[in-house]
Coordinates of C-alpha atoms (C1' of nucleotides) in Angstrom, one line a residue:
Chain A
M1 CA 9.1 -6.1 -27.0
L2 CA 7.5 -3.4 -24.5
R3 CA 5.8 -2.0 -27.2
Q4 CA 4.1 -5.4 -28.3
V5 CA 2.6 -5.3 -24.7
T6 CA 1.7 -1.7 -24.8
A7 CA -0.1 -2.4 -28.0
T8 CA -2.8 -4.6 -26.3
L9 CA -2.6 -1.8 -23.5
G10 CA -5.7 0.3 -25.2
S11 CA -8.1 -2.5 -25.4
V12 CA -7.5 -3.3 -21.9
S13 CA -7.7 0.7 -20.6
Q14 CA -11.1 0.5 -22.1
I15 CA -12.2 -2.3 -20.0
S16 CA -11.8 0.3 -16.7
R17 CA -13.4 3.6 -18.5
P18 CA -15.1 2.3 -21.3
V19 CA -14.9 5.1 -23.9
K20 CA -18.7 6.4 -24.7
A21 CA -20.0 5.7 -27.7
K22 CA -20.6 8.8 -28.6
Q23 CA -21.8 8.2 -32.4
S24 CA -24.7 10.5 -33.3
T25 CA -25.0 12.6 -30.0
G26 CA -27.1 15.3 -31.8
H27 CA -24.3 17.2 -33.7
G28 CA -22.6 13.7 -35.1
D29 CA -18.9 14.8 -35.5
A30 CA -16.4 12.8 -37.4
R31 CA -13.8 14.8 -35.5
R32 CA -13.9 13.3 -32.4
E33 CA -14.1 9.8 -33.9
R34 CA -11.1 10.3 -35.7
W35 CA -8.9 11.3 -32.6
R36 CA -10.1 8.4 -30.5
G37 CA -7.3 5.5 -31.8
H38 CA -5.0 8.6 -31.1
R39 CA -5.7 9.4 -27.6
Q40 CA -5.4 5.5 -26.9
A41 CA -2.1 5.1 -28.4
R42 CA -1.2 8.7 -26.6
R43 CA -2.3 7.2 -23.2
A44 CA -0.4 4.1 -23.7
E45 CA 2.9 6.5 -24.7
F46 CA 2.6 8.0 -21.2
V47 CA 2.3 4.6 -19.5
E48 CA 5.4 3.9 -21.1
A49 CA 6.8 6.8 -20.2
A50 CA 5.6 6.3 -16.2
V51 CA 6.9 3.0 -16.2
R52 CA 10.4 4.4 -17.7
A53 CA 10.2 7.2 -15.0
I54 CA 9.6 4.8 -12.4
G55 CA 12.8 2.6 -13.4
S56 CA 15.1 5.5 -12.9
C57 CA 13.6 7.8 -10.2
G58 CA 12.1 4.6 -7.9
A59 CA 8.8 4.4 -6.6
E60 CA 8.1 7.8 -5.5
V61 CA 8.1 9.4 -8.8
G62 CA 6.2 12.9 -8.8
M63 CA 3.8 13.6 -12.1
D64 CA 6.5 16.0 -12.7
D65 CA 9.2 13.6 -13.6
I66 CA 6.8 11.3 -15.1
A67 CA 6.1 14.3 -17.5
A68 CA 9.3 15.1 -17.8
E69 CA 10.3 11.4 -18.8
A70 CA 7.4 11.8 -21.4
G71 CA 9.0 15.1 -22.9
V72 CA 5.9 17.2 -21.7
S73 CA 4.4 19.5 -19.4
K74 CA 2.3 18.3 -16.5
P75 CA -1.0 19.7 -17.7
V76 CA -0.6 17.5 -21.0
L77 CA -0.8 14.4 -18.6
Y78 CA -3.6 15.6 -17.1
R79 CA -5.5 15.7 -20.7
H80 CA -5.2 12.3 -20.3
F81 CA -5.3 10.9 -17.1
S82 CA -7.8 12.5 -14.7
D83 CA -5.5 12.6 -11.5
K84 CA -2.8 10.8 -10.3
S85 CA -4.5 7.5 -9.0
D86 CA -6.1 7.3 -12.8
L87 CA -2.5 6.7 -14.4
Y88 CA -1.2 4.6 -11.9
L89 CA -4.1 2.6 -12.2
A90 CA -3.2 2.4 -15.8
V91 CA 0.7 1.5 -14.6
G92 CA -1.0 -1.2 -12.8
E93 CA -2.9 -2.5 -15.8
W94 CA 0.4 -2.7 -18.1
G95 CA 2.0 -4.6 -15.4
T96 CA -0.8 -6.7 -14.8
N97 CA -0.8 -7.1 -18.8
L98 CA 2.7 -7.8 -19.0
L99 CA 2.5 -10.7 -16.5
M100 CA -0.7 -12.6 -18.2
E101 CA 1.3 -12.0 -21.6
R102 CA 4.0 -14.2 -20.2
I103 CA 2.0 -16.6 -17.9
S104 CA -0.7 -17.5 -20.8
P105 CA 1.8 -18.9 -23.4
T106 CA 3.1 -21.1 -20.6
L107 CA -0.4 -22.4 -19.6
R108 CA -1.0 -23.6 -23.2
Q109 CA 2.4 -25.7 -23.0
E110 CA 1.8 -29.4 -21.8
G111 CA 2.7 -30.1 -18.2
S112 CA 1.4 -31.8 -14.8
A113 CA -0.3 -29.5 -12.3
R114 CA 2.6 -29.3 -10.4
E115 CA 4.5 -28.1 -13.3
R116 CA 2.0 -25.6 -14.4
I117 CA 1.9 -24.6 -10.9
R118 CA 5.5 -23.9 -10.7
R119 CA 5.7 -21.8 -14.4
I120 CA 3.2 -19.8 -12.6
I121 CA 4.5 -18.7 -10.0
G122 CA 8.4 -18.9 -11.5
T123 CA 7.1 -16.4 -14.3
Y124 CA 5.7 -14.2 -11.6
L125 CA 8.8 -14.1 -9.7
G126 CA 10.8 -13.4 -13.1
V127 CA 8.6 -10.3 -13.6
I128 CA 9.1 -9.0 -9.8
E129 CA 12.5 -9.3 -10.3
E130 CA 13.1 -7.7 -14.0
Y131 CA 10.6 -4.8 -12.9
P132 CA 11.3 -4.4 -8.9
E133 CA 10.6 -0.5 -8.7
L134 CA 7.6 -0.6 -10.7
Y135 CA 6.2 -3.5 -8.6
R136 CA 7.1 -1.4 -5.6
F137 CA 5.1 1.5 -7.3
V138 CA 2.3 -0.7 -7.8
V139 CA 2.4 -2.5 -4.8
R140 CA 3.6 0.1 -2.4
R141 CA 0.3 2.3 -2.7
N142 CA -0.1 5.5 -1.4
F143 CA -4.1 6.4 -2.1
A144 CA -4.9 7.2 1.3
D145 CA -7.4 9.9 -0.9
R146 CA -9.2 7.3 -2.6
P147 CA -12.1 5.2 -2.1
V148 CA -10.6 1.8 -1.3
Q149 CA -12.7 -0.2 -4.2
T150 CA -10.4 1.9 -7.1
D151 CA -7.7 1.1 -5.4
P152 CA -4.9 0.0 -8.2
V153 CA -3.3 -2.8 -6.2
T154 CA -6.5 -4.4 -5.2
T155 CA -7.8 -4.1 -8.6
E156 CA -5.1 -6.0 -10.2
K157 CA -5.0 -8.4 -7.5
T158 CA -8.5 -9.4 -7.6
V159 CA -8.5 -9.3 -11.3
I160 CA -5.9 -12.4 -10.9
A161 CA -7.3 -13.9 -8.3
N162 CA -11.0 -13.6 -9.9
S163 CA -9.2 -15.6 -13.2
L164 CA -7.7 -17.8 -10.8
S165 CA -11.0 -18.4 -9.1
R166 CA -12.7 -19.2 -12.1
L167 CA -10.1 -21.8 -13.2
L168 CA -10.1 -23.6 -9.7
G169 CA -14.0 -23.5 -9.6
E170 CA -14.1 -24.9 -13.2
Y171 CA -11.7 -27.8 -11.8
M172 CA -14.0 -28.2 -8.7
R173 CA -17.1 -28.4 -10.4
S174 CA -16.1 -30.4 -13.0
L175 CA -14.8 -33.0 -10.4
E176 CA -18.0 -32.5 -8.4
L177 CA -16.6 -31.1 -5.2
D178 CA -17.8 -28.2 -3.1
S179 CA -16.5 -24.6 -4.4
G180 CA -17.8 -22.8 -1.6
G181 CA -14.0 -21.8 -0.6
V182 CA -12.6 -21.1 -4.1
E183 CA -12.7 -17.7 -3.7
A184 CA -11.3 -17.2 -0.6
W185 CA -8.5 -19.5 -1.4
S186 CA -8.1 -17.7 -4.8
H187 CA -7.5 -14.7 -3.0
G188 CA -5.4 -16.4 -0.4
L189 CA -3.0 -17.8 -2.8
V190 CA -2.6 -15.0 -5.1
G191 CA -1.7 -13.1 -1.3
M192 CA 0.6 -15.7 -0.8
V193 CA 2.7 -15.8 -3.6
Q194 CA 2.5 -11.7 -3.5
A195 CA 3.7 -11.7 0.2
S196 CA 6.7 -14.4 -0.5
G197 CA 7.7 -12.3 -3.3
D198 CA 7.6 -9.1 -1.7
W199 CA 9.6 -10.7 1.4
W200 CA 12.2 -12.3 -1.5
L201 CA 12.5 -9.1 -3.2
D202 CA 13.6 -7.1 -0.3
R203 CA 16.0 -10.0 1.3
H204 CA 17.2 -11.9 -1.6
S205 CA 18.2 -14.8 0.6
M206 CA 17.3 -17.4 -1.5
S207 CA 17.6 -17.9 -5.3
R208 CA 14.3 -17.7 -7.2
D209 CA 14.4 -21.1 -8.4
D210 CA 14.5 -22.2 -4.6
L211 CA 11.7 -20.0 -3.8
T212 CA 9.7 -21.0 -6.6
E213 CA 10.1 -24.6 -5.6
Y214 CA 9.2 -24.1 -1.8
L215 CA 6.0 -22.3 -3.1
T216 CA 5.1 -24.7 -5.5
K217 CA 5.5 -27.4 -3.1
I218 CA 3.0 -25.8 -0.6
I219 CA 0.5 -24.6 -2.8
W220 CA 0.6 -27.8 -4.3
F221 CA 0.1 -29.7 -1.1
A222 CA -2.6 -27.3 -0.5
I223 CA -4.6 -27.9 -3.7
D224 CA -3.9 -31.5 -3.2
G225 CA -5.6 -31.7 0.4
V226 CA -8.5 -30.1 -0.9
L227 CA -8.6 -32.7 -3.5
R228 CA -8.1 -35.4 -1.5
A229 CA -10.7 -33.9 0.8
G230 CA -13.3 -34.5 -1.8
G231 CA -12.3 -38.2 -2.4
I232 CA -10.1 -37.5 -5.6
V233 CA -6.0 -38.0 -6.0
I234 CA -4.4 -36.8 -8.8
D235 CA -0.5 -37.4 -9.4
P236 CA 1.3 -34.2 -8.8
D237 CA 3.4 -35.1 -12.0
E238 CA 1.4 -36.6 -14.6
P239 CA 0.1 -34.5 -17.4
L240 CA -3.1 -32.9 -16.8
E241 CA -6.0 -33.8 -19.2
I242 CA -8.0 -30.8 -18.4
V243 CA -6.6 -28.3 -19.9
P244 CA -7.1 -24.8 -18.5
H245 CA -7.5 -21.7 -20.4
L246 CA -6.7 -18.4 -18.4
R247 CA -9.5 -15.7 -19.3
V248 CA -7.7 -12.7 -18.0
V249 CA -10.2 -9.6 -18.8
E250 CA -11.9 -10.2 -21.9
D251 CA -14.9 -11.8 -19.9
D252 CA -15.2 -8.4 -17.7
V253 CA -16.0 -6.3 -20.6
D254 CA -19.6 -7.4 -21.2
Chain B
M1 CA -9.7 -2.9 27.8
L2 CA -7.5 -0.5 25.3
R3 CA -6.0 0.7 28.2
Q4 CA -4.5 -2.5 29.5
V5 CA -3.2 -3.2 26.1
T6 CA -1.4 0.1 25.6
A7 CA 0.0 -0.1 29.2
T8 CA 2.5 -2.7 27.3
L9 CA 2.9 0.0 24.4
G10 CA 5.6 1.5 26.3
S11 CA 8.1 -1.2 26.2
V12 CA 7.5 -2.1 22.7
S13 CA 8.1 1.1 21.6
Q14 CA 11.3 0.8 22.9
I15 CA 12.3 -2.1 20.5
S16 CA 11.7 0.3 17.5
R17 CA 13.8 3.4 18.9
P18 CA 15.8 2.5 22.0
V19 CA 16.1 4.9 24.3
K20 CA 19.6 6.0 24.8
A21 CA 21.0 4.9 27.8
K22 CA 22.0 8.7 28.4
Q23 CA 22.9 8.2 32.3
S24 CA 26.2 10.0 33.0
T25 CA 27.0 11.5 29.7
G26 CA 29.5 14.3 31.3
H27 CA 27.1 16.2 33.1
G28 CA 24.7 13.6 34.5
D29 CA 21.5 15.1 34.8
A30 CA 18.5 13.9 36.6
R31 CA 15.9 16.0 35.1
R32 CA 15.9 14.1 31.7
E33 CA 15.8 10.5 33.6
R34 CA 12.9 11.8 35.4
W35 CA 10.8 12.5 32.6
R36 CA 11.3 9.4 30.3
G37 CA 8.3 7.2 31.9
H38 CA 6.4 10.8 31.4
R39 CA 7.5 11.0 27.5
Q40 CA 6.5 7.3 27.0
A41 CA 3.0 7.5 28.6
R42 CA 2.8 10.5 26.0
R43 CA 3.4 8.8 23.2
A44 CA 0.9 5.8 24.2
E45 CA -1.6 8.6 24.5
F46 CA -0.9 10.2 21.1
V47 CA -1.1 6.7 19.4
E48 CA -4.6 5.8 21.2
A49 CA -5.6 9.5 20.2
A50 CA -4.6 8.6 16.5
V51 CA -6.3 5.0 16.7
R52 CA -9.5 6.9 18.0
A53 CA -8.8 9.6 15.3
I54 CA -8.7 6.7 12.4
G55 CA -11.7 5.1 14.0
S56 CA -13.5 8.5 13.2
C57 CA -11.9 9.8 10.6
G58 CA -11.0 6.8 8.2
A59 CA -7.8 5.8 7.1
E60 CA -7.0 9.1 5.5
V61 CA -6.5 11.2 8.7
G62 CA -4.2 14.1 8.4
M63 CA -2.0 15.0 11.6
D64 CA -4.3 18.1 12.4
D65 CA -7.0 15.4 12.9
I66 CA -5.3 13.4 15.0
A67 CA -3.5 16.3 17.0
A68 CA -7.4 17.6 17.3
E69 CA -8.0 14.5 18.7
A70 CA -5.5 14.3 21.4
G71 CA -6.6 18.1 22.2
V72 CA -3.0 19.5 21.5
S73 CA -1.9 21.8 18.4
K74 CA 0.4 19.8 15.9
P75 CA 4.0 21.0 17.1
V76 CA 3.2 19.2 20.1
L77 CA 2.7 16.0 18.0
Y78 CA 6.0 16.7 16.3
R79 CA 8.0 16.8 20.0
H80 CA 7.2 13.2 20.1
F81 CA 6.7 11.5 16.7
S82 CA 9.9 12.7 14.4
D83 CA 7.2 12.3 11.7
K84 CA 4.0 11.0 10.3
S85 CA 5.7 7.8 9.4
D86 CA 7.0 7.3 12.9
L87 CA 3.5 7.8 14.1
Y88 CA 2.1 5.5 12.1
L89 CA 4.9 3.0 12.7
A90 CA 3.9 3.1 16.4
V91 CA 0.1 2.9 15.6
G92 CA 1.1 -0.3 13.6
E93 CA 2.6 -1.6 16.7
W94 CA 0.1 -0.6 18.5
G95 CA -2.2 -3.1 16.1
T96 CA 0.4 -5.6 15.9
N97 CA 0.4 -5.4 19.8
L98 CA -3.2 -6.0 20.3
L99 CA -3.2 -9.0 17.9
M100 CA -0.3 -10.6 19.8
E101 CA -2.0 -9.9 23.1
R102 CA -5.3 -12.0 22.0
I103 CA -3.2 -14.9 20.1
S104 CA -1.1 -15.4 22.6
P105 CA -4.0 -16.9 25.1
T106 CA -5.2 -19.4 22.6
L107 CA -1.8 -20.5 22.2
R108 CA -1.9 -21.4 25.8
Q109 CA -4.7 -23.5 25.8
E110 CA -5.1 -26.8 24.7
G111 CA -6.0 -28.1 21.3
S112 CA -5.5 -30.0 18.2
A113 CA -3.0 -28.3 15.5
R114 CA -5.8 -27.8 13.3
E115 CA -7.9 -26.5 16.5
R116 CA -4.8 -23.8 17.1
I117 CA -4.5 -22.7 13.5
R118 CA -8.2 -22.2 13.6
R119 CA -8.2 -20.1 16.7
I120 CA -5.2 -18.1 15.6
I121 CA -7.0 -17.0 11.7
G122 CA -10.4 -16.7 13.7
T123 CA -8.4 -14.2 16.2
Y124 CA -7.2 -12.6 13.5
L125 CA -10.3 -12.0 11.6
G126 CA -12.0 -10.8 14.8
V127 CA -9.2 -7.9 15.2
I128 CA -9.7 -6.9 11.7
E129 CA -13.1 -6.8 11.8
E130 CA -13.3 -5.3 15.2
Y131 CA -10.8 -2.2 13.5
P132 CA -11.6 -1.8 10.1
E133 CA -10.6 1.6 9.6
L134 CA -7.3 0.8 11.5
Y135 CA -6.6 -2.0 9.3
R136 CA -7.1 0.3 6.4
F137 CA -4.9 2.3 7.8
V138 CA -2.0 0.5 8.4
V139 CA -2.3 -1.9 5.5
R140 CA -3.0 0.5 2.8
R141 CA 0.3 2.3 3.1
N142 CA 0.9 5.6 2.0
F143 CA 4.7 6.0 2.5
A144 CA 6.5 6.6 -0.9
D145 CA 8.6 9.0 0.7
R146 CA 10.5 6.8 3.3
P147 CA 12.7 3.8 2.5
V148 CA 11.4 0.6 1.9
Q149 CA 13.1 -0.8 5.1
T150 CA 11.5 1.0 7.3
D151 CA 7.7 0.6 6.2
P152 CA 5.7 0.1 8.7
V153 CA 3.5 -2.9 7.4
T154 CA 6.2 -4.8 6.1
T155 CA 8.1 -4.5 9.6
E156 CA 4.6 -5.5 11.5
K157 CA 4.1 -8.1 9.0
T158 CA 7.8 -9.4 9.2
V159 CA 7.4 -9.4 13.1
I160 CA 4.7 -11.8 12.9
A161 CA 6.2 -13.9 10.0
N162 CA 9.4 -13.9 11.8
S163 CA 7.5 -15.4 15.0
L164 CA 5.7 -18.2 12.9
S165 CA 9.1 -18.8 11.3
R166 CA 10.5 -19.6 14.4
L167 CA 7.5 -21.6 15.7
L168 CA 7.4 -23.9 12.4
G169 CA 11.6 -24.0 12.4
E170 CA 11.3 -25.6 16.0
Y171 CA 8.7 -28.1 14.9
M172 CA 10.6 -29.1 11.6
R173 CA 14.0 -29.4 13.2
S174 CA 12.0 -31.1 16.5
L175 CA 10.6 -33.6 13.6
E176 CA 14.1 -33.8 11.7
L177 CA 12.9 -32.4 8.7
D178 CA 14.4 -29.8 6.4
S179 CA 13.4 -26.4 7.4
G180 CA 14.7 -24.6 4.4
G181 CA 11.7 -23.3 3.1
V182 CA 10.3 -22.5 6.7
E183 CA 10.9 -18.6 5.9
A184 CA 9.2 -18.3 2.8
W185 CA 6.4 -20.5 3.8
S186 CA 6.2 -17.9 6.7
H187 CA 5.8 -14.9 5.0
G188 CA 3.7 -16.6 2.6
L189 CA 1.1 -17.9 4.9
V190 CA 0.7 -14.6 6.9
G191 CA 0.3 -12.8 3.2
M192 CA -2.1 -15.5 2.4
V193 CA -4.1 -14.5 5.4
Q194 CA -3.9 -11.2 5.2
A195 CA -4.9 -11.3 1.5
S196 CA -7.8 -13.2 2.4
G197 CA -8.8 -11.1 5.4
D198 CA -8.5 -7.9 2.9
W199 CA -10.6 -9.4 0.4
W200 CA -13.0 -10.3 3.0
L201 CA -13.3 -7.0 4.5
D202 CA -14.4 -5.5 1.4
R203 CA -16.8 -7.7 0.4
H204 CA -18.0 -9.5 3.3
S205 CA -19.2 -12.1 1.1
M206 CA -19.6 -15.0 3.6
S207 CA -19.2 -15.1 7.6
R208 CA -16.3 -15.0 9.5
D209 CA -16.4 -18.3 10.8
D210 CA -16.8 -19.7 7.1
L211 CA -13.8 -17.9 5.8
T212 CA -11.8 -19.1 9.2
E213 CA -12.9 -22.8 8.2
Y214 CA -11.8 -22.4 4.5
L215 CA -8.7 -20.9 5.7
T216 CA -7.7 -23.1 8.5
K217 CA -8.7 -26.1 6.0
I218 CA -6.2 -24.8 3.4
I219 CA -3.4 -24.1 5.6
W220 CA -3.6 -27.7 7.4
F221 CA -3.5 -29.0 4.2
A222 CA -0.4 -27.1 3.4
I223 CA 1.2 -28.2 6.6
D224 CA 0.3 -31.6 6.6
G225 CA 1.5 -31.7 2.7
V226 CA 5.0 -30.6 4.1
L227 CA 4.7 -33.1 6.8
R228 CA 4.2 -36.1 5.0
A229 CA 6.7 -35.2 2.6
G230 CA 8.9 -35.5 5.8
G231 CA 7.5 -38.9 6.2
I232 CA 5.5 -37.6 9.3
V233 CA 1.7 -38.1 9.7
I234 CA -0.1 -35.6 12.4
D235 CA -3.7 -36.4 13.3
P236 CA -5.2 -32.8 13.0
D237 CA -7.8 -33.7 15.5
E238 CA -5.3 -34.8 18.2
P239 CA -4.2 -32.8 20.8
L240 CA -0.6 -31.7 20.1
E241 CA 2.1 -33.1 22.4
I242 CA 4.7 -30.0 21.5
V243 CA 2.9 -27.2 23.1
P244 CA 4.4 -23.9 20.9
H245 CA 4.9 -20.6 22.8
L246 CA 5.4 -17.3 20.6
R247 CA 7.8 -15.6 21.4
V248 CA 7.1 -12.2 19.7
V249 CA 8.9 -9.1 20.5
E250 CA 11.1 -9.9 23.4
D251 CA 13.7 -11.6 21.1
D252 CA 14.3 -8.9 19.2
V253 CA 15.3 -6.5 21.8
D254 CA 18.9 -8.1 22.7
Chain C
dA1 C1' -11.8 30.9 -47.8
dA2 C1' -13.4 31.0 -43.1
dT3 C1' -15.0 29.1 -39.0
dT4 C1' -15.1 25.7 -35.6
dG5 C1' -14.0 21.5 -33.0
dC6 C1' -10.5 19.4 -30.9
dG7 C1' -5.9 18.4 -30.2
dT8 C1' -1.3 20.2 -29.1
dG9 C1' 1.6 22.7 -26.1
dT10 C1' 3.1 26.5 -22.4
dT11 C1' 3.8 28.9 -17.9
dA12 C1' 2.5 30.6 -13.7
dC13 C1' -0.8 30.0 -10.1
dG14 C1' -4.1 28.0 -6.1
dG15 C1' -4.6 24.6 -2.5
dC16 C1' -3.8 21.2 0.6
dA17 C1' -1.0 18.5 4.2
dA18 C1' 3.3 17.9 6.2
dG19 C1' 6.7 19.6 9.0
dT20 C1' 8.8 23.9 11.2
dA21 C1' 10.1 28.5 13.2
dA22 C1' 9.6 31.7 17.0
dC23 C1' 7.4 32.5 21.3
dA24 C1' 5.8 32.5 25.8
dG25 C1' 4.5 29.6 30.4
dC26 C1' 5.1 26.1 33.9
dT27 C1' 7.6 23.1 37.1
dA28 C1' 11.7 20.9 39.5
dC29 C1' 16.4 20.4 39.8
dC30 C1' 21.0 22.4 40.9
Chain D
dG1 C1' 17.7 32.4 41.2
dG2 C1' 19.1 30.2 36.8
dT3 C1' 18.3 26.6 34.2
dA4 C1' 16.9 22.4 31.8
dG5 C1' 12.9 20.4 30.2
dC6 C1' 8.7 20.1 29.6
dT7 C1' 3.9 22.4 28.4
dG8 C1' 1.5 24.9 24.6
dT9 C1' 0.4 28.5 21.0
dT10 C1' 0.3 31.0 15.9
dA11 C1' 1.7 31.6 11.9
dC12 C1' 5.0 30.5 8.7
dT13 C1' 7.6 27.6 4.9
dT14 C1' 8.1 23.7 1.8
dG15 C1' 6.3 20.6 -1.9
dC16 C1' 3.7 18.4 -4.7
dC17 C1' -1.0 17.5 -6.9
dG18 C1' -3.8 19.5 -9.7
dT19 C1' -5.8 23.7 -12.5
dA20 C1' -6.4 28.2 -15.0
dA21 C1' -5.4 31.2 -18.6
dC22 C1' -3.9 31.4 -23.1
dA23 C1' -1.5 30.3 -28.0
dC24 C1' -0.9 27.2 -31.8
dG25 C1' -2.2 23.5 -35.6
dC26 C1' -4.8 20.7 -38.3
dA27 C1' -9.0 18.9 -40.5
dA28 C1' -13.6 18.8 -41.2
dT29 C1' -18.0 21.7 -41.9
dT30 C1' -20.1 25.4 -44.3

DNA sequence: AATTGCGTGTTACGGCAAGTAACAGCTACC
DNA sequence: GGTAGCTGTTACTTGCCGTAACACGCAATT
């Protein structure tokens, strides 16, 4: 199960730090080429180890812990990750990937607008409930030393919010509505779900289904309001004719 | 200006770490009592120094920087703050306090529901725009070493969300609606505004007024939807008859 | 077959920032 | 005067990220 997800991680990693196409750099050497796949596999393996270490040690793992979990010593880790942030970022990608792998199929299923929202939120809450320590690790970021732009969570949240932006933007434009607020709304909605999940994870004062229902309700109202303001009324329980397709990271490559 | 805000900080600090009422503990000594006010003043002074240091050094200030800014050496700092988190928490409180000091008066003004929402959001965005480094410092938390419950931002966000909960809860109950989702919604809305602000601060891809307008719009739609679902319709531009009063931290003391 | 490139791995160290002795002086209560 | 509680210092320890230096293995080149 984990393996399947990780299998796709290599390509994702390429996105953040694209592999230099080093074929024919003077002394064209087949050796570097030969190892490339292996290096990716190794990286993924270490990311998995990190995920396991986070699960056992909690969100405050050190590099030594992760190295130990992977069964190697620290310098080995640093051959594959430039620094802690790099690894953390990879872990974040792993999490995003897992989340997307679970959300995508629900989007391909039939369902009304509200039902789709419900499934996305339910899936999200399910994931953070399943990996609470990983979630904390990713979300409670500790990168005071790094520039803001490279911050893992910001990056991951941005990825998700951007997907949502594209989705909403398409809808809005296809309905010929002003899409000026779409980006802000996307980031806002993502933040809303994240914050609620954060709070819920700490307190657990209601069931997951209840929270899912409450969030679905308010988000639907928000979207419905925007549509109504544009003169469009959609029945929340009618199947959607426009089927959305999430494009997560692939579009960002080229 | 800053001084005014800080003047109230002493009492806020008491909330998080209540001063042991040590009068008449065997050897009732007037000396401790005499210094108490002084210690609070000192703490506040250091918090201000920290805020200044954050402004100049950026969010990744060290304790040495702060000590230098305050014109003392590090151990002095540690006489007033048990550790870094303690100081950070105090800085967070300072920020929350500033925010609340600015929001409160706008709530006492007349205005429709939508206008009130707009003012709160606009004020919030104004504050984080005015203190971007401070904001990053507080929000991009780095406390992997501390238990989750004592996390500064969580604490501060919870404070705000709780105020909102009380506010919304009162409304809902006075309108005889189900208030079960109020807490989740509050945390969600706070997170939504925070996330949007975060994104906006990084990108600055639209004016503050535009973002305020977009957020106001979607939040109003959300609230309006909840009310309509309960059979209540409120004109967003009519003055509110039920005037809210924010009670921020005072209620948490006893 | 020998060399060379790129991977594997180790132990031990450097460096930076948080936090802590240990020490010394000042003021006001008792 | 003695002492409690503050003022302040320099110099240290600790912990963790990250690195230097060194050794081995395998396959491609020569």
